[in-house]
Amino acid sequence: MAPARSSRVRLYLGTEKGTYVATTDLQRSKWKVTGPFQPGSAVFHVVPDPRTPGDVYALANSGFWGPGIFRSRDYGVKWSEVATPGFPPPGQRKAPKEFGKFPPEAIRALWHLEPGRADEPKTLFLGADPHRLYRSDDSGASWEENQGIAQHPTRPKWAPGGGGPCLHTILLDPERPSRMYVGLSAAGTFRTDDSGKTWKPMNRGVAVNFLPETRPEVGQCVHHVALDPSDSTVAYRQDHNGIYLSEDSMEHWTRVGKPLSTDFGFVVATSPSLPGGAIFAPLSPPEVTRTMPGQRFQLYWFDRKKRNFRPMVRSSPFLGEFGNHREGLAIDRLDPAGIYYGSTGGQVIYTPDAGRSWSAVPFQFPKIHSVSVSAPAG
Amino acid sequence: MPTVHLDGMLRQYVSARSVEVEAADVSGLIDRIEEVYPRLRYRLRDEAGTLRRFVRIFVNGQDVSLVPGLTTRLRVGDKVDILHSIQGG
């Protein structure tokens, strides 16, 4: 039986050394940290399933044993492995010789798991390296590869990003059941309007400075994308080559300026608790340190109507080098909104009041790959 | 029949410290071990059949992981060690 809904706020952290769970109260005054789970694995994404209270999935990439998907049914206390694509339960695994002359290309890493829509309670989507998208309709007991992505006609033009040829972003349109988006490095964003049968590149207007053609159809190194919580035709994009806004379901993208001297970065996050824009974390350019300018922690709010950025951290007590990965920022749905940032240096910095005050979780984590939050509805 | 010694890291998948299996080469040897211990499948090799990055295979003390690799021939009485190189910080 699934556990009852919890009144606790929980952060699920995917780190270089495993999964951690940081639990606190609604005031976020005291923290309890448990873990590591999947110890020793680089966990790229840990995500609670909002459809089933207590269910949490972790994507563990072990240098020794390969990739694996783990699930907890009790908010991250106990974990067990479910099937991984190409890596079914032990009794169903083929010996390499059984594949004949054409063995599959091995999955190198699992990057992002996206729970399906509310009316598909057992559906999960999974993004992986090399450039793969999978779907499960039985809560991860089996997986089917999306052939629209696997056979995409532009696939020969796709290149690996710095983290490899990964499919790292999966967005389900909440208002159009057959529409979803994916982001791949370095291929760009793609949209399907027929539940994944066909995919259209959605990169018009996004510049590329590392290819001979500066405005190609595909090849963009998208870092992360978030949909506007009140209008799913609006999308905010952190690309290798800047920050972009689309207001027509990604048909066109417009570069919206720089929060600082740079518009490089990895994260972008939105939430119904912070309507009207998105949060970005600008980093120094990729050829430099990829850390926050000024050697201090800072985030920026992009206001869609005003088309400008404003700092969310006025006088930061957090000095030093702050870098982050693309899943390193999460926002809860409380009022006021809680915002949680995980750095590659292992710090978690958060605000319980939409940016008025900032604190750090009193625990030094390993390098953080992802931050997710589950909290009671605000 | 070659004797295979398994390192401590494999103990979570294999109950024995060593096993004896009939096999003509290293690839066949891993096939056979995986038949006996199905939880080990895809842990030493990925689903395409390539040895995972940190797996090292020694035959009579010689590292054959890369060359000759999985096609290394085996003879009666050979001693095979399957080890993991430990890395990272």
Coordinates of C-alpha atoms in Angstrom, one line a residue:
Chain A
M1 CA 0.0 0.0 0.0
A2 CA 1.4 3.4 -0.9
P3 CA 2.3 5.6 2.0
A4 CA 0.0 8.5 2.9
R5 CA 0.8 12.0 1.7
S6 CA 3.5 13.7 3.8
S7 CA 3.6 17.1 5.4
R8 CA 7.4 17.1 5.1
V9 CA 9.5 18.9 2.5
R10 CA 12.0 16.5 0.9
L11 CA 14.9 17.2 -1.4
Y12 CA 16.1 14.3 -3.5
L13 CA 19.7 14.8 -4.6
G14 CA 21.4 12.8 -7.3
T15 CA 25.2 13.1 -6.6
E16 CA 28.4 11.7 -7.9
K17 CA 28.4 9.2 -5.0
G18 CA 24.8 8.2 -4.8
T19 CA 21.3 9.4 -3.9
Y20 CA 20.7 11.5 -0.8
V21 CA 17.4 12.6 0.8
A22 CA 17.3 15.8 2.8
T23 CA 14.1 16.1 4.8
T24 CA 12.8 19.2 6.6
D25 CA 9.6 20.8 8.0
L26 CA 7.5 23.4 6.4
Q27 CA 9.5 26.2 8.1
R28 CA 12.7 24.4 6.7
S29 CA 14.3 25.0 10.1
K30 CA 15.8 21.5 10.8
W31 CA 17.2 19.1 8.2
K32 CA 17.8 15.4 8.3
V33 CA 20.0 13.9 5.6
T34 CA 19.9 10.2 4.7
G35 CA 22.0 8.3 2.2
P36 CA 23.9 7.6 0.2
F37 CA 21.6 5.1 -1.6
Q38 CA 23.1 3.4 -4.7
P39 CA 26.4 4.2 -3.1
G40 CA 29.3 4.8 -5.5
S41 CA 27.1 5.4 -8.5
A42 CA 26.9 8.7 -10.3
V43 CA 23.2 9.4 -9.9
F44 CA 22.2 11.9 -12.6
H45 CA 18.5 12.3 -11.7
V46 CA 16.3 11.5 -8.7
V47 CA 12.7 12.4 -9.2
P48 CA 9.6 11.9 -7.0
D49 CA 6.5 10.7 -8.9
P50 CA 3.7 13.2 -8.1
R51 CA 1.0 10.7 -9.1
T52 CA 1.9 8.2 -6.4
P53 CA 2.9 9.7 -3.0
G54 CA 6.1 8.1 -1.8
D55 CA 7.3 6.8 -5.2
V56 CA 10.8 8.1 -6.2
Y57 CA 13.0 7.0 -9.0
A58 CA 16.8 7.3 -9.2
L59 CA 19.0 6.9 -12.3
A60 CA 22.3 5.4 -11.1
N61 CA 25.2 5.2 -13.5
S62 CA 27.8 2.8 -12.0
G63 CA 31.3 2.7 -13.5
F64 CA 31.5 -0.9 -12.4
W65 CA 28.1 -2.3 -13.1
G66 CA 26.6 -0.1 -15.7
P67 CA 23.4 2.0 -15.5
G68 CA 20.4 1.1 -13.4
I69 CA 17.0 2.5 -12.4
F70 CA 16.0 2.3 -8.8
R71 CA 12.7 2.9 -7.2
S72 CA 11.6 3.7 -3.6
R73 CA 8.0 3.4 -2.6
D74 CA 8.4 5.1 0.8
Y75 CA 9.9 8.5 0.1
G76 CA 13.5 7.3 -0.3
V77 CA 13.9 5.0 2.7
K78 CA 14.1 1.6 0.9
W79 CA 15.2 1.2 -2.7
S80 CA 15.0 -1.7 -5.2
E81 CA 16.1 -1.9 -8.8
V82 CA 13.5 -2.0 -11.6
A83 CA 14.3 -2.9 -15.2
T84 CA 16.6 -0.8 -17.3
P85 CA 16.1 -0.5 -21.1
G86 CA 18.4 -3.0 -22.8
F87 CA 19.0 -4.4 -19.4
P88 CA 15.9 -6.3 -18.4
P89 CA 15.4 -8.4 -15.3
P90 CA 18.0 -11.2 -14.9
G91 CA 15.9 -14.0 -16.3
Q92 CA 15.3 -12.1 -19.5
R93 CA 18.8 -10.9 -20.3
K94 CA 20.3 -12.2 -23.5
A95 CA 23.9 -13.3 -23.8
P96 CA 25.8 -11.2 -26.4
K97 CA 25.9 -14.2 -28.8
E98 CA 22.1 -14.3 -28.9
F99 CA 22.0 -10.9 -30.6
G100 CA 23.7 -12.4 -33.6
K101 CA 25.6 -10.1 -35.9
F102 CA 24.0 -6.9 -34.7
P103 CA 24.3 -6.5 -31.0
P104 CA 22.7 -3.3 -29.6
E105 CA 24.7 -0.2 -28.9
A106 CA 25.1 -0.2 -25.2
I107 CA 23.5 2.4 -23.0
R108 CA 26.2 4.5 -21.5
A109 CA 24.3 6.6 -19.0
L110 CA 20.7 7.3 -17.9
W111 CA 20.0 11.1 -17.8
H112 CA 16.4 12.0 -17.0
L113 CA 13.2 10.3 -15.9
E114 CA 9.9 12.0 -16.4
P115 CA 6.7 10.6 -14.8
G116 CA 3.8 10.5 -17.3
R117 CA 0.5 12.4 -17.1
A118 CA -2.0 12.0 -14.3
D119 CA -4.3 9.8 -16.4
E120 CA -1.4 7.4 -17.3
P121 CA -0.3 6.5 -13.7
K122 CA 2.1 3.8 -14.8
T123 CA 3.8 5.7 -17.7
L124 CA 7.4 6.8 -17.4
F125 CA 9.7 8.4 -20.0
L126 CA 13.4 8.0 -19.9
G127 CA 16.2 9.9 -21.6
A128 CA 19.6 8.2 -22.1
D129 CA 23.0 8.3 -23.8
P130 CA 23.4 7.6 -26.7
H131 CA 20.5 9.9 -27.8
R132 CA 17.7 7.6 -26.8
L133 CA 14.1 8.0 -25.5
Y134 CA 12.2 5.2 -23.8
R135 CA 8.7 4.8 -22.6
S136 CA 7.4 2.4 -19.9
D137 CA 3.7 1.8 -19.4
D138 CA 4.2 -0.6 -16.4
S139 CA 6.1 1.6 -13.9
G140 CA 9.5 0.6 -15.2
A141 CA 9.0 -3.2 -15.5
S142 CA 9.7 -3.0 -19.2
W143 CA 10.7 -0.3 -21.7
E144 CA 10.2 0.5 -25.3
E145 CA 12.5 2.7 -27.3
N146 CA 11.0 5.6 -29.2
Q147 CA 11.6 4.9 -32.9
G148 CA 10.8 8.4 -33.9
I149 CA 13.9 9.6 -32.1
A150 CA 16.0 6.4 -32.9
Q151 CA 15.3 6.7 -36.7
H152 CA 15.1 10.5 -36.9
P153 CA 16.3 11.7 -40.4
T154 CA 18.6 14.3 -38.9
R155 CA 20.2 11.9 -36.5
P156 CA 23.5 11.7 -38.5
K157 CA 23.9 15.4 -37.8
W158 CA 23.6 15.0 -34.0
A159 CA 26.8 15.3 -32.0
P160 CA 27.7 14.7 -28.4
G161 CA 27.7 17.5 -25.9
G162 CA 30.3 17.9 -23.2
G163 CA 28.5 15.2 -21.2
G164 CA 28.1 12.8 -24.1
P165 CA 25.3 12.2 -26.6
C166 CA 22.5 12.5 -24.1
L167 CA 18.8 13.0 -24.1
H168 CA 18.4 15.1 -21.0
T169 CA 15.2 17.0 -21.1
I170 CA 11.6 15.6 -21.5
L171 CA 8.6 18.0 -21.2
L172 CA 5.0 16.8 -21.4
D173 CA 2.6 19.5 -22.6
P174 CA -0.1 19.6 -19.9
E175 CA -2.8 20.9 -22.2
R176 CA -2.2 18.8 -25.3
P177 CA -2.0 15.0 -24.5
S178 CA -0.3 14.1 -27.8
R179 CA 2.4 16.8 -27.6
M180 CA 5.7 16.5 -25.9
Y181 CA 9.2 18.0 -26.2
V182 CA 12.7 16.6 -25.8
G183 CA 16.1 18.2 -25.5
L184 CA 19.3 16.5 -26.7
S185 CA 22.9 17.6 -26.7
A186 CA 24.1 18.6 -29.2
A187 CA 21.1 18.2 -31.4
G188 CA 18.6 20.7 -30.0
T189 CA 14.9 20.5 -29.0
F190 CA 12.3 18.5 -30.8
R191 CA 8.5 18.4 -30.6
T192 CA 6.0 15.6 -31.3
D193 CA 2.3 16.2 -31.9
D194 CA 1.4 12.6 -32.4
S195 CA 2.5 11.0 -29.1
G196 CA 6.0 10.3 -30.3
K197 CA 5.6 8.9 -33.7
T198 CA 7.3 11.8 -35.5
W199 CA 9.5 14.6 -34.2
K200 CA 10.1 18.1 -35.6
P201 CA 13.3 20.0 -34.8
M202 CA 12.4 23.2 -32.9
N203 CA 15.5 25.3 -33.0
R204 CA 14.7 28.2 -35.3
G205 CA 16.4 31.3 -34.0
V206 CA 19.0 29.5 -31.8
A207 CA 22.5 30.4 -32.7
V208 CA 25.4 27.9 -32.9
N209 CA 29.0 29.2 -32.6
F210 CA 30.7 25.8 -32.9
L211 CA 29.6 24.8 -36.4
P212 CA 30.3 26.2 -39.8
E213 CA 26.5 27.0 -40.2
T214 CA 25.4 29.3 -37.4
R215 CA 21.6 28.8 -37.7
P216 CA 21.3 25.1 -38.6
E217 CA 18.1 23.1 -38.3
V218 CA 19.7 20.8 -35.7
G219 CA 23.0 20.7 -33.9
Q220 CA 22.3 23.2 -31.1
C221 CA 23.6 22.4 -27.7
V222 CA 20.5 22.9 -25.6
H223 CA 21.3 22.7 -21.9
H224 CA 17.8 22.8 -20.4
V225 CA 14.3 23.9 -21.1
A226 CA 11.2 24.7 -18.9
L227 CA 7.6 25.3 -19.9
D228 CA 5.7 28.2 -18.5
P229 CA 3.4 26.9 -15.8
S230 CA 0.4 29.0 -16.9
D231 CA 0.8 28.8 -20.7
S232 CA 2.5 25.7 -22.1
T233 CA 3.1 27.3 -25.5
V234 CA 5.7 29.5 -23.7
A235 CA 9.1 28.0 -23.1
Y236 CA 12.3 29.2 -21.5
R237 CA 15.6 27.8 -22.8
Q238 CA 19.1 27.8 -21.5
D239 CA 21.3 27.0 -24.4
H240 CA 25.0 26.7 -24.8
N241 CA 24.6 29.9 -26.9
G242 CA 22.5 32.0 -24.6
I243 CA 19.1 32.3 -23.0
Y244 CA 16.0 32.1 -25.3
L245 CA 12.3 32.5 -25.1
S246 CA 9.6 31.0 -27.3
E247 CA 6.0 32.0 -27.2
D248 CA 4.7 29.7 -30.0
S249 CA 5.4 26.2 -28.8
M250 CA 9.1 26.4 -29.8
E251 CA 8.4 27.3 -33.4
H252 CA 10.6 30.3 -33.0
W253 CA 13.2 31.3 -30.4
T254 CA 14.3 34.8 -29.4
R255 CA 17.5 35.5 -27.5
V256 CA 16.4 37.7 -24.5
G257 CA 19.7 39.2 -23.3
K258 CA 22.1 38.6 -20.5
P259 CA 21.5 38.6 -16.8
L260 CA 25.2 39.6 -16.3
S261 CA 28.1 39.8 -18.7
T262 CA 27.2 36.2 -19.7
D263 CA 24.2 34.3 -20.7
F264 CA 25.9 30.9 -20.5
G265 CA 24.5 28.4 -18.0
F266 CA 22.9 25.1 -17.5
V267 CA 19.7 25.4 -15.4
V268 CA 16.3 26.9 -16.0
A269 CA 13.3 26.3 -13.7
T270 CA 9.7 27.4 -13.5
S271 CA 6.9 26.6 -11.1
P272 CA 3.2 27.6 -10.6
S273 CA 4.4 29.1 -7.3
L274 CA 6.4 31.7 -9.3
P275 CA 4.3 32.7 -12.3
G276 CA 5.4 34.9 -15.1
G277 CA 9.0 33.9 -15.7
A278 CA 11.8 31.6 -15.0
I279 CA 15.0 31.3 -12.9
F280 CA 18.4 31.1 -14.5
A281 CA 21.9 30.7 -13.0
P282 CA 24.4 32.4 -15.3
L283 CA 27.9 31.0 -15.4
S284 CA 31.1 32.4 -16.8
P285 CA 31.6 31.3 -20.4
P286 CA 32.4 27.7 -21.3
E287 CA 36.0 28.4 -22.2
V288 CA 36.6 29.9 -18.7
T289 CA 35.5 28.4 -15.4
R290 CA 31.8 27.7 -15.8
T291 CA 31.2 29.1 -12.4
M292 CA 29.1 32.0 -11.2
P293 CA 30.7 35.4 -12.0
G294 CA 32.0 37.4 -9.1
Q295 CA 32.8 34.3 -7.0
R296 CA 29.4 34.4 -5.2
F297 CA 26.1 32.6 -5.3
Q298 CA 23.5 34.3 -7.4
L299 CA 20.4 33.4 -9.3
Y300 CA 18.4 35.6 -11.7
W301 CA 14.6 35.9 -12.4
F302 CA 13.6 36.5 -16.0
D303 CA 10.4 38.4 -16.2
R304 CA 8.6 37.5 -19.4
K305 CA 6.4 40.6 -19.6
K306 CA 9.2 43.1 -18.8
R307 CA 11.7 41.1 -20.8
N308 CA 14.4 41.7 -18.2
F309 CA 16.4 40.0 -15.5
R310 CA 16.5 40.8 -11.8
P311 CA 18.8 39.3 -9.2
M312 CA 17.2 37.0 -6.7
V313 CA 20.1 37.1 -4.2
R314 CA 20.7 40.6 -3.1
S315 CA 23.7 40.3 -0.8
S316 CA 25.0 36.9 -0.9
P317 CA 26.7 35.4 2.2
F318 CA 27.8 32.6 0.0
L319 CA 31.2 33.4 -1.5
G320 CA 33.3 31.2 -3.6
E321 CA 33.1 29.2 -6.8
F322 CA 29.6 27.9 -7.6
G323 CA 29.0 25.7 -10.6
N324 CA 26.0 23.4 -11.3
H325 CA 24.6 20.8 -13.6
R326 CA 21.4 21.1 -15.6
E327 CA 19.1 19.5 -13.1
G328 CA 20.6 21.5 -10.2
L329 CA 17.7 23.8 -9.5
A330 CA 14.2 23.0 -8.2
I331 CA 11.2 25.0 -7.0
D332 CA 8.4 23.8 -4.8
R333 CA 4.7 24.7 -5.0
L334 CA 4.4 26.3 -1.6
D335 CA 3.4 29.9 -1.0
P336 CA 5.8 31.5 -0.8
A337 CA 7.9 29.4 -3.1
G338 CA 10.9 27.5 -1.9
I339 CA 13.8 27.4 -4.3
Y340 CA 16.6 24.9 -3.9
Y341 CA 20.0 25.0 -5.7
G342 CA 22.6 22.2 -5.7
S343 CA 26.2 22.9 -6.7
T344 CA 28.9 20.8 -8.2
G345 CA 30.8 21.7 -5.0
G346 CA 28.2 19.8 -3.0
Q347 CA 26.3 22.7 -1.3
V348 CA 22.6 23.0 -1.2
I349 CA 21.4 26.6 -0.9
Y350 CA 17.7 27.4 -0.5
T351 CA 15.2 30.0 0.2
P352 CA 11.9 29.2 2.0
D353 CA 10.4 32.6 1.0
A354 CA 10.8 33.1 -2.8
G355 CA 14.2 34.7 -2.4
R356 CA 13.9 37.1 0.6
S357 CA 16.3 35.0 2.6
W358 CA 18.8 32.3 1.7
S359 CA 20.4 29.5 3.8
A360 CA 22.4 26.4 3.3
V361 CA 21.5 22.8 4.2
P362 CA 24.0 22.0 6.9
F363 CA 25.6 19.1 5.1
Q364 CA 28.4 18.8 2.6
F365 CA 27.3 16.5 -0.2
P366 CA 29.4 15.1 -3.1
K367 CA 29.1 16.8 -6.5
I368 CA 25.4 17.3 -7.1
H369 CA 23.9 16.3 -10.4
S370 CA 20.3 16.9 -9.7
V371 CA 17.9 18.4 -7.2
S372 CA 14.2 17.6 -7.0
V373 CA 11.7 18.6 -4.3
S374 CA 8.5 17.1 -3.0
A375 CA 6.4 19.2 -0.8
P376 CA 2.7 19.4 0.2
A377 CA 0.7 21.6 -2.2
G378 CA 0.9 25.3 -1.2
Chain B
M1 CA 38.6 -27.3 -16.9
P2 CA 39.7 -23.7 -16.0
T3 CA 39.2 -22.4 -12.5
V4 CA 37.8 -18.9 -12.1
H5 CA 38.5 -16.8 -9.1
L6 CA 36.0 -13.9 -8.5
D7 CA 36.8 -10.8 -6.6
G8 CA 35.0 -9.5 -3.5
M9 CA 33.0 -6.9 -5.5
L10 CA 31.3 -9.7 -7.3
R11 CA 30.1 -11.3 -4.1
Q12 CA 26.8 -9.4 -4.3
Y13 CA 26.0 -11.3 -7.5
V14 CA 27.9 -14.6 -7.0
S15 CA 27.8 -16.7 -3.9
A16 CA 31.1 -18.6 -4.6
R17 CA 34.7 -17.3 -4.4
S18 CA 35.7 -19.6 -7.3
V19 CA 34.0 -21.7 -9.9
E20 CA 35.1 -24.3 -12.4
V21 CA 33.6 -24.0 -15.8
E22 CA 34.1 -25.7 -19.2
A23 CA 34.9 -23.1 -21.8
A24 CA 37.2 -22.7 -24.9
D25 CA 37.7 -19.0 -24.5
V26 CA 37.1 -16.1 -22.1
S27 CA 33.9 -15.1 -23.8
G28 CA 32.5 -18.6 -23.5
L29 CA 33.7 -18.7 -19.9
I30 CA 31.7 -15.5 -19.0
D31 CA 28.7 -17.0 -20.9
R32 CA 28.9 -20.1 -18.7
I33 CA 29.3 -18.2 -15.4
E34 CA 26.3 -16.0 -16.4
E35 CA 24.2 -19.1 -17.0
V36 CA 25.0 -20.3 -13.5
Y37 CA 24.6 -16.9 -11.9
P38 CA 22.1 -15.0 -14.0
R39 CA 22.2 -11.9 -11.8
L40 CA 25.7 -11.3 -13.1
R41 CA 24.6 -10.9 -16.7
Y42 CA 25.4 -7.4 -18.1
R43 CA 27.5 -6.6 -15.1
L44 CA 30.8 -7.8 -16.4
R45 CA 29.9 -7.0 -20.0
D46 CA 27.4 -4.5 -21.3
E47 CA 24.4 -5.6 -23.4
A48 CA 26.6 -5.3 -26.6
G49 CA 29.1 -7.8 -25.2
T50 CA 31.9 -5.4 -24.4
L51 CA 33.8 -5.8 -21.1
R52 CA 32.8 -3.0 -18.7
R53 CA 35.4 -0.4 -18.2
F54 CA 36.8 -1.5 -14.9
V55 CA 36.7 -5.3 -15.3
R56 CA 40.1 -6.9 -15.6
I57 CA 40.6 -10.6 -16.6
F58 CA 43.8 -12.4 -15.9
V59 CA 44.7 -15.8 -17.3
N60 CA 47.5 -17.5 -15.4
G61 CA 48.5 -14.0 -14.1
Q62 CA 48.5 -12.3 -17.5
D63 CA 46.1 -9.4 -18.1
V64 CA 44.2 -10.3 -21.2
S65 CA 41.4 -7.8 -20.8
L66 CA 42.3 -5.7 -23.8
V67 CA 44.6 -8.0 -25.8
P68 CA 43.7 -10.6 -26.9
G69 CA 40.5 -9.8 -25.0
L70 CA 37.4 -12.0 -24.9
T71 CA 38.7 -14.3 -27.6
T72 CA 41.6 -15.4 -25.4
R73 CA 41.8 -19.2 -25.7
L74 CA 41.6 -21.3 -22.5
R75 CA 43.2 -24.7 -21.7
V76 CA 42.5 -27.3 -19.1
G77 CA 44.0 -26.2 -15.8
D78 CA 44.2 -22.5 -16.6
K79 CA 43.6 -20.1 -13.7
V80 CA 41.4 -17.2 -14.5
D81 CA 41.0 -14.1 -12.2
I82 CA 38.1 -11.7 -12.7
L83 CA 38.9 -8.5 -10.9
H84 CA 37.8 -4.9 -10.8
S85 CA 40.3 -2.0 -10.9
I86 CA 39.3 0.5 -8.3
Q87 CA 39.5 4.1 -9.3
G88 CA 38.2 7.5 -8.5
G89 CA 38.2 9.8 -5.5

